[in-house]
CSV table of C-alpha atoms in Angstrom, one decimal:
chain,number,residue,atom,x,y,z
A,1,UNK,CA,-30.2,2.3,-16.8
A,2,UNK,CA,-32.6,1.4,-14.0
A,3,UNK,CA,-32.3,-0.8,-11.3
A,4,UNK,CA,-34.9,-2.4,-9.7
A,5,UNK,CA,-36.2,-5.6,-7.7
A,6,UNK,CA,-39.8,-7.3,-7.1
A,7,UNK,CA,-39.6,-5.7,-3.5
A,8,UNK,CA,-38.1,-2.4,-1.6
A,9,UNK,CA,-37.4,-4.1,1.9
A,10,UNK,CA,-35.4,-7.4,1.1
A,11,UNK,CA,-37.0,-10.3,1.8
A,12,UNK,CA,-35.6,-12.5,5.4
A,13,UNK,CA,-34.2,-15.4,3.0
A,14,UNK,CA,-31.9,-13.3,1.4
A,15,UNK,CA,-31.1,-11.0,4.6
A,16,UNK,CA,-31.0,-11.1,8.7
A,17,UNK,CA,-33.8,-13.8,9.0
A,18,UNK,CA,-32.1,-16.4,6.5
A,19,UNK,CA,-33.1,-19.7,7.1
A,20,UNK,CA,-30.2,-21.8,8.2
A,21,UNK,CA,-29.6,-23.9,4.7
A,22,UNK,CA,-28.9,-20.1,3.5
A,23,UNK,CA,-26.2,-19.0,5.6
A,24,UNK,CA,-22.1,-19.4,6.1
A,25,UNK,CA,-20.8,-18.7,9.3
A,26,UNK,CA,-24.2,-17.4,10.3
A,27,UNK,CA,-24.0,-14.8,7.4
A,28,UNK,CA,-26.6,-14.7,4.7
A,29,UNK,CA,-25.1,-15.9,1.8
A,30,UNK,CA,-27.8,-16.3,-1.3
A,31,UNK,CA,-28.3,-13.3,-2.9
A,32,UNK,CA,-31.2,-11.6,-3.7
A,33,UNK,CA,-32.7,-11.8,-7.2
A,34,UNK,CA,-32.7,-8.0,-8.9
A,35,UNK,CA,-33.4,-6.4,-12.9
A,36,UNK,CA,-31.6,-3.9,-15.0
A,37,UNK,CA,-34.1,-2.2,-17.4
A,38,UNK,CA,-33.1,0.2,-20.4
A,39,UNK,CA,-29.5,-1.0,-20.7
A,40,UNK,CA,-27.5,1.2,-23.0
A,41,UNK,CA,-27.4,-1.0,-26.4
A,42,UNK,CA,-23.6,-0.6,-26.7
A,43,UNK,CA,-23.5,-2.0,-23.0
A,44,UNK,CA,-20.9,-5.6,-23.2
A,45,UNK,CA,-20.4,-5.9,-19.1
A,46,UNK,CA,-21.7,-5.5,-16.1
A,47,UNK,CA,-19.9,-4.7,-12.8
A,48,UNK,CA,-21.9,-3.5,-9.5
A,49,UNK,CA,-21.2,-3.0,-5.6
A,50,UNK,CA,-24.0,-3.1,-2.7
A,51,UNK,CA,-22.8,-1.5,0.5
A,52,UNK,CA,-24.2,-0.2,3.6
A,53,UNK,CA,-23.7,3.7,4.3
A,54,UNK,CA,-25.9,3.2,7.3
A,55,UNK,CA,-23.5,1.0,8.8
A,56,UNK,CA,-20.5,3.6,9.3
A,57,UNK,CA,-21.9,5.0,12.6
A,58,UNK,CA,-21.9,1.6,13.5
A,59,UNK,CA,-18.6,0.3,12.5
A,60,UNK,CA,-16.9,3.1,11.0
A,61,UNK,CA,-16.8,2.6,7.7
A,62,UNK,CA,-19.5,1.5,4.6
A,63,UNK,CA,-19.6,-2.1,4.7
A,64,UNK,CA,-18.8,-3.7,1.1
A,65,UNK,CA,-22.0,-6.4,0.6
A,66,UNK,CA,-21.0,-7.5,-2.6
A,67,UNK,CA,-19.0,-6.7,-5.3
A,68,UNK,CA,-18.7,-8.2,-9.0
A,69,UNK,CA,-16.9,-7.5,-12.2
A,70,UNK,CA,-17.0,-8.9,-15.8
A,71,UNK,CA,-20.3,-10.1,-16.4
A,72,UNK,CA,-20.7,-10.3,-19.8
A,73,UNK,CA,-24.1,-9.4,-20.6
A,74,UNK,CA,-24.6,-11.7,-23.3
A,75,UNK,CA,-23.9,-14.5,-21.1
A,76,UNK,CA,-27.3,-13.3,-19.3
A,77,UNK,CA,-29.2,-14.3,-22.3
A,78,UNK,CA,-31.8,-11.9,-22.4
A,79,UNK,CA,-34.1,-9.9,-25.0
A,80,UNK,CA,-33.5,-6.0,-26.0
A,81,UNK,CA,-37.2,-6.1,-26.8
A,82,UNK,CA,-37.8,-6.9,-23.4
A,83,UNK,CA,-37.7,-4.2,-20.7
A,84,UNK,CA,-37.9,-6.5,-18.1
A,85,UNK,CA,-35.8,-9.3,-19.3
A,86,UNK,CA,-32.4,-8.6,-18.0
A,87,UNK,CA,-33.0,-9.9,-14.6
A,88,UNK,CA,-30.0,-11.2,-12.5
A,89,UNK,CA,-31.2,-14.2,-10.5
A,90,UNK,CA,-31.4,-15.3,-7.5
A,91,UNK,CA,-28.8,-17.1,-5.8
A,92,UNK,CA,-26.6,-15.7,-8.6
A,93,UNK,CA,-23.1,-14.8,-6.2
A,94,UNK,CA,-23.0,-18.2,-5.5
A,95,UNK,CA,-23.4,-19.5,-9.1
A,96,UNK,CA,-21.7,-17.1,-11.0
A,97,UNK,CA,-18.4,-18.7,-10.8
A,98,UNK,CA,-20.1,-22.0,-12.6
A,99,UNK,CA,-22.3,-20.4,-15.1
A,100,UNK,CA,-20.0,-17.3,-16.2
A,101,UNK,CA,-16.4,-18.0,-14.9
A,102,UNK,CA,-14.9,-15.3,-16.8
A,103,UNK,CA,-16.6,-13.3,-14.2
A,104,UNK,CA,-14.9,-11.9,-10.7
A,105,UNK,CA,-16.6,-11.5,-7.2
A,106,UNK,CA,-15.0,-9.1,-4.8
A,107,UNK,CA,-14.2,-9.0,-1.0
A,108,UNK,CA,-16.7,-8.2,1.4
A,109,UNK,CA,-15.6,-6.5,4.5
A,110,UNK,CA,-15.8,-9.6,5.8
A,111,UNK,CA,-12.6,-10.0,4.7
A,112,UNK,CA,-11.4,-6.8,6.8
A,113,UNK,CA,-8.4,-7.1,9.4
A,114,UNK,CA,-10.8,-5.9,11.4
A,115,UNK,CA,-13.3,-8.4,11.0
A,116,UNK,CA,-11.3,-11.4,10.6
A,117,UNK,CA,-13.8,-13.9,8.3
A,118,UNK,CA,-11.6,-16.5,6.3
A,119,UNK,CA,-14.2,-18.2,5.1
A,120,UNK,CA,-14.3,-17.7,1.1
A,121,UNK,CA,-18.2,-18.4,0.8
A,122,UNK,CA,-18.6,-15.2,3.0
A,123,UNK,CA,-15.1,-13.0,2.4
A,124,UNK,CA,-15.4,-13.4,-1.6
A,125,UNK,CA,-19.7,-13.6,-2.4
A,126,UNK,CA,-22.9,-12.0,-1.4
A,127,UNK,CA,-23.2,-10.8,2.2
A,128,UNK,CA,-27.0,-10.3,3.1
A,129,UNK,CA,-27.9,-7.2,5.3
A,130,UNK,CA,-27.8,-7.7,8.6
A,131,UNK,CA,-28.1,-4.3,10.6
A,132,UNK,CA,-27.7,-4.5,14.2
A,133,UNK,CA,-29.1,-1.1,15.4
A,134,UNK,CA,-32.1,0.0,13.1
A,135,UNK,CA,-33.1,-0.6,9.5
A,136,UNK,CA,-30.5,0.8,7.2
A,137,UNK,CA,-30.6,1.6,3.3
A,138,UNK,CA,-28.4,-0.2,1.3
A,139,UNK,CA,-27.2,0.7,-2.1
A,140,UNK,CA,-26.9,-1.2,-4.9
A,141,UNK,CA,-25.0,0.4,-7.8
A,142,UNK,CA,-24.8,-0.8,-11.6
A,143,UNK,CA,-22.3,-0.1,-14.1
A,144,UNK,CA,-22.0,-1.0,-17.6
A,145,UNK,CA,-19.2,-0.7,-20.3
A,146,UNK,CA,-18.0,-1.7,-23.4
A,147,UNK,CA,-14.9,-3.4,-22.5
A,148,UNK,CA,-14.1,-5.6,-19.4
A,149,UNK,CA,-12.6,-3.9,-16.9
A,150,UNK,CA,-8.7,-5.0,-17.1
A,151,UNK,CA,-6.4,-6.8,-13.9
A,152,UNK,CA,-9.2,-7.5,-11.4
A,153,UNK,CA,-9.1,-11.2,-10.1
A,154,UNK,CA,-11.4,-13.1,-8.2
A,155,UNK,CA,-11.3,-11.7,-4.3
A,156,UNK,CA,-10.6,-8.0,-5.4
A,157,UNK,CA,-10.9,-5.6,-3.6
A,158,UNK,CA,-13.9,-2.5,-4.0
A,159,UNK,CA,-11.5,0.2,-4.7
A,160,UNK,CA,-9.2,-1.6,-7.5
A,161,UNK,CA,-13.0,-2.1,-9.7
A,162,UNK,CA,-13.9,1.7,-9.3
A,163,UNK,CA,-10.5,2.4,-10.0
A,164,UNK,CA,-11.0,0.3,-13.5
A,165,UNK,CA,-14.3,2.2,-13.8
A,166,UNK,CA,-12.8,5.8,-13.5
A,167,UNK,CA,-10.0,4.8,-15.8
A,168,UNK,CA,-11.8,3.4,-18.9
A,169,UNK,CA,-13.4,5.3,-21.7
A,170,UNK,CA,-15.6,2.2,-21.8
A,171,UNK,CA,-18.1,3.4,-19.7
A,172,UNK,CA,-21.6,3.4,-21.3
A,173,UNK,CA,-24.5,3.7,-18.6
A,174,UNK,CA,-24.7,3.5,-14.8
A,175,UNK,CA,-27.6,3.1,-12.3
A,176,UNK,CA,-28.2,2.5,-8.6
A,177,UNK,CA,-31.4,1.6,-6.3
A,178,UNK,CA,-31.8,1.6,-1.9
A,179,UNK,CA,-33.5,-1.4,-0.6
A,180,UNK,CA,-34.1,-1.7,3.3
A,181,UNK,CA,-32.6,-4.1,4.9
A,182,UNK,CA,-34.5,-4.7,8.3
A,183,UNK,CA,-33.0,-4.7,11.9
């Protein structure tokens, strides 16, 4: 599996520079639009996670972006013949619950103690980069398996969907990618 997107530093609406219509509580909230290329044929769902490692010397700890489970990839209609076809859109944490509902989004750290947010558009969907120091790298990581993952709700929580993924013999392909998100 590869992951990949039409850019390497993410573009301002999806990130720091969002235009207002595009942000919650002043946090970017549309996602950014990225592909999965040479998907493992056996491959039934997708889960992923971005996160920040540049952001522990910050605030201590790898700030959770996004995290989904359960995507089914048929419900992505796309074409095996197609290297290029499997593209998730878009906008796609905010519609995913509409289009595919059999699908979960994870907390943020948004949703930390230690941040406070209570605001389910930002603790529970896409959190755009946002660095405060210096450009950082964030990682976005792709897994795909056979079977969903089993007792993850919507508002999980990062750990209980790796968890899932180190438990299951499901697991067919995984893939990961760094996009700059700029200060």
């Amino acid at each position: 599996m590869r992951i990949s997107a039409d850019f390497t530093v993410v573009p301002d609406e999806f990130a720091k520079r969002a235009p207002a219509e595009n942000r919650v509580d002043g946090t970017p909230i549309v996602s950014f639009p990225f592909y999965i290329d040479d998907l493992a044929p056996d491959a039934m769902f997708l889960h992923w996670e971005l996160s920040d490692p540049d952001s522990i010397p910050v605030c201590g700890f790898e700030w959770i972006h996004w995290a989904v489970a359960n995507v089914p990839v048929d419900a992505l209609m796309f074409d095996f013949n197609d290297s290029h076809a499997l593209q998730i859109p878009a906008d796609f944490s905010r519609s995913l619950p509409a289009m595919i509902p059999e699908a979960v989004q994870g907390r943020t750290s948004a949703a930390s103690k230690f941040v406070g947010a209570t605001n389910p558009a930002v603790t529970m969907r896409y959190n755009g980069p946002q660095p405060p120091d210096k450009d950082h790298d964030y990682l976005l990581q792709v897994w795909a398996t056979r079977e969903e993952l089993p007792g993850l709700n919507q508002g999980f929580w990062l750990n209980e969907m790796l968890h899932g993924l180190r438990k299951t013999d499901s697991l067919v392909d995984q893939g990961g990618a760094f996009f700059t998100g700029r200060a």
